[in-house]
C-alpha atoms as one frame of an Amber mdcrd trajectory, in Angstrom:
protein
   0.000   0.000   0.000   1.388   3.386  -0.987   1.862   6.018   1.695   2.664
   9.699   1.205   4.679  11.193   4.081   3.432  14.690   4.838   5.730  15.997
   7.568   5.332  12.809   9.562   1.653  12.205   8.763   1.321   9.236   6.413
  -1.489   9.516   3.874  -2.766   6.364   2.177  -3.289   6.512  -1.584  -3.771
   4.159  -4.509  -3.113   4.560  -8.233  -5.161   2.508 -10.701  -4.795   2.432
 -14.478  -3.056   4.833 -16.836  -3.960   7.934 -18.789  -5.097  11.421 -17.768
  -5.155  11.745 -13.980  -8.439  11.711 -12.075  -8.190  12.470  -8.329 -11.211
  11.218  -6.349 -11.785  12.390  -2.753 -14.287  10.648  -0.477 -16.874  12.015
   1.943 -16.447  12.631   5.669 -16.156   9.368   7.652 -15.966   7.319   4.446
 -12.756   6.104   2.751 -11.405   5.558  -0.745 -13.264   2.238  -0.853 -16.427
   4.126  -1.762 -14.878   4.632  -5.225 -14.257   0.973  -6.120 -17.040   0.997
  -8.734 -15.590   4.092 -10.402 -12.041   2.712 -10.336 -13.279  -0.370 -12.193
 -15.213   1.694 -14.745 -12.491   4.256 -15.501  -9.067   2.693 -14.960  -8.800
   1.505 -18.570  -8.727   5.151 -19.765  -7.589   7.184 -16.764  -4.988   7.144
 -14.026  -7.451   7.005 -11.135  -5.975   8.228  -7.839  -7.944   7.583  -4.649
  -6.881   8.298  -1.092  -7.950   8.421   2.549  -8.223  11.759   4.353  -6.223
  12.287   7.534  -8.006  10.539  10.388  -9.727   8.120   8.010  -9.202   4.558
   6.813  -5.591   3.571   6.177  -4.125   7.065   6.660  -2.608   8.262   9.945
  -4.700   9.558  12.837  -2.684  12.460  14.283  -3.295  13.230  17.955  -2.577
  16.945  17.431  -5.835  18.726  16.461  -3.767  21.268  14.546  -2.906  18.580
  12.002  -6.445  18.573  10.579  -7.470  21.513   8.401  -8.728  22.561   4.996
  -5.297  23.977   4.139  -3.501  20.753   5.092  -6.026  18.699   3.105  -5.462
  20.881   0.031  -1.726  20.415   0.610  -2.199  16.642   0.744  -4.003  16.764
  -2.595  -1.249  18.853  -4.182   1.403  16.442  -2.897  -0.566  13.498  -4.318
  -0.631  15.066  -7.781   3.099  15.689  -7.525   3.906  12.132  -6.425   1.909
  10.563  -9.283   3.460  12.949 -11.816   0.298  14.860 -12.732   0.864  18.458
 -13.792  -2.928  18.786 -14.105  -5.780  16.541 -13.005  -9.507  16.136 -13.161
 -10.305  16.848  -9.513 -13.462  15.271  -8.122 -15.117  14.381  -4.856 -18.321
  13.631  -3.000 -19.644  15.659  -0.060 -16.598  16.804   1.974 -14.455  15.527
  -0.896 -16.329  17.798  -3.281 -15.903  20.796  -0.986 -12.167  20.044  -0.733
 -12.002  19.776  -4.533 -13.382  23.324  -4.720 -10.915  24.438  -2.035  -8.092
  22.864  -4.042  -9.149  24.735  -7.177  -9.360  28.006  -5.233  -5.726  27.522
  -4.161  -4.246  25.810  -7.238  -6.384  26.543 -10.322  -3.385  25.898 -12.576
  -3.347  22.231 -11.490  -7.013  21.561 -12.330  -8.087  20.389 -15.794 -11.750
  19.893 -14.810 -13.930  19.579 -11.700 -16.569  17.014 -10.786 -18.634  17.895
  -7.728 -20.879  15.127  -6.383 -23.580  15.581  -3.719 -21.761  18.503  -2.152
 -21.964  22.201  -1.366 -19.643  25.219  -1.525 -19.939  26.355   2.095 -21.713
  29.462   3.307 -21.582  33.188   2.677 -23.410  34.091   5.883 -21.586  33.723
   9.189 -24.767  32.502  10.936 -25.255  29.632   8.484 -21.590  28.653   8.783
 -21.842  28.756  12.579 -24.831  26.413  12.502 -22.941  24.005  10.219 -19.919
  24.114  12.496 -22.039  23.419  15.566 -23.223  20.222  13.865 -19.625  19.287
  12.956 -18.485  19.844  16.531 -21.380  17.760  17.863 -20.284  14.911  15.596
 -16.746  15.253  16.932 -17.984  15.161  20.533 -20.064  12.075  19.717 -16.957
  10.282  18.410 -15.060  11.350  21.533 -17.796   9.882  23.728 -18.918   6.766
  21.875 -15.937   5.896  19.714 -16.524   4.174  16.382 -20.068   3.203  17.396
 -20.931   6.832  16.576 -20.456   6.135  12.845 -23.715   6.609  10.965 -25.238
   3.943   8.754 -25.180   5.778   5.415 -24.062   3.650   2.499 -20.699   5.336
   1.906 -19.862   4.905   5.609 -21.047   1.317   6.097 -18.363  -0.073   3.783
 -15.487   1.638   5.619 -12.937   0.566   8.207 -11.410   3.077  10.597  -8.920
   2.307  13.357  -9.609   5.115  15.810 -12.523   7.496  16.324 -10.159  10.210
  17.524  -9.109  10.794  13.914 -12.718  11.258  12.817 -13.268  13.691  15.690
 -10.182  15.676  14.684 -11.315  15.715  11.053 -14.792  16.937  12.036 -13.376
  19.882  13.983 -10.608  20.756  11.553 -11.867  19.735   8.098 -15.657  19.405
   8.187 -16.045  22.683  10.090 -15.461  25.744   7.894 -13.541  28.903   8.778
 -14.663  31.398   6.117 -16.483  31.968   2.828 -13.412  31.591   0.600 -14.725
  28.576  -1.297 -18.218  29.844  -2.072 -16.765  33.185  -3.169 -14.504  31.383
  -5.647 -17.291  29.826  -7.728 -17.556  32.613 -10.289 -13.797  32.417 -10.895
 -13.928  28.772 -12.022 -13.100  28.589 -15.724 -12.563  24.828 -16.178 -15.253
  22.369 -17.321 -17.319  21.407 -14.281 -19.846  18.651 -13.627 -22.267  19.222
 -10.747 -24.068  15.965  -9.917 -26.599  15.144  -7.222 -28.854  12.261  -6.300
 -32.502  13.200  -6.805 -33.300  12.170  -3.224 -30.326  13.973  -1.628 -32.590
  16.699  -0.245 -29.873  18.336   1.887 -27.816  19.169  -1.207 -30.351  19.911
  -3.943 -30.302  23.675  -3.347 -26.514  23.768  -2.974 -25.968  21.955  -6.269
 -28.462  24.255  -8.042 -26.513  27.225  -6.663 -23.148  25.867  -7.832 -24.466
  24.993 -11.285 -25.786  28.549 -11.639 -22.641  30.265 -10.336 -19.996  28.235
 -12.208 -19.814  29.374 -15.822 -20.755  26.626 -18.257 -21.288  23.995 -15.574
 -23.000  20.742 -16.544 -25.749  19.677 -14.112 -26.752  16.028 -13.697 -29.439
  14.587 -11.419 -29.280  10.850 -10.758 -32.808   9.459 -10.279 -33.667   7.310
  -7.262 -30.338   8.067  -5.561 -29.498   9.688  -2.246 -26.293  11.224  -0.901
 -24.031   8.392  -2.087 -25.277   8.602  -5.667 -22.374   6.493  -6.965 -23.379
   3.609  -4.680 -27.155   3.894  -5.093 -27.156   4.053  -8.902 -23.644   3.099
 -10.041 -24.521   2.558 -13.714 -26.338   5.896 -14.048 -23.660   7.705 -12.044
 -20.870   6.285 -14.207 -22.846   7.096 -17.358 -23.115  10.778 -16.333 -19.426
  10.938 -15.390 -18.253   9.256 -18.581 -20.435  11.505 -20.753 -18.846  14.556
 -19.105 -15.302  13.188 -19.395 -15.820  12.322 -23.075 -16.445  16.001 -23.868
 -13.334  17.355 -22.177 -10.791  19.057 -24.434  -7.693  16.942 -25.041  -5.150
  17.236 -22.248
């Protein structure tokens, strides 16, 4: 198993196939295993890179809460592209992975060939809305502190995961799920790369957010996967892959 050493924090990653690089980031409290169906579908044409966030799966679980942040996550993503030799990549993710994909583009637009944003949102412009979101993130962290891994929810992208220590998930909730500012949502109108915004039709918590992103990002392609919830790739894998492959087929040559 490949590990990327980020100043003493080892980050698990996998490289499948060959071709243009596609970096897939998972949702909070999931792992790279949620992408197995996409790896299988795309590895014959793409170099598919999947990885586990800090505090998740096969990556390290730092005890220092300062080692979990949006900036460090974006840095992990940049280091992954460097280690696999990708000057540019199609950067994609679901939920927290989608938000981090937007954060990565806001910091390193020159490294992004295209974006794919699945069942995710861009954060909040209003401080009150962000505060409410962060209260929920901190409650999740406290729940992991109290109940350990039994606090994991039963959503489909979480059920297939294996974590070693709930303290990592608590640290990730406080440092990565919680948001510090409106930088990401304010960056949407600066996105100039092809972008797919996809949502499951039943993912009610993210329908408005995906409508907003599709409207704000110039030329964005919107896709709604019928009869799918938050983990659209797991609920309707064939339809999800069909939407992704249709988008990828239209990208300008690298």
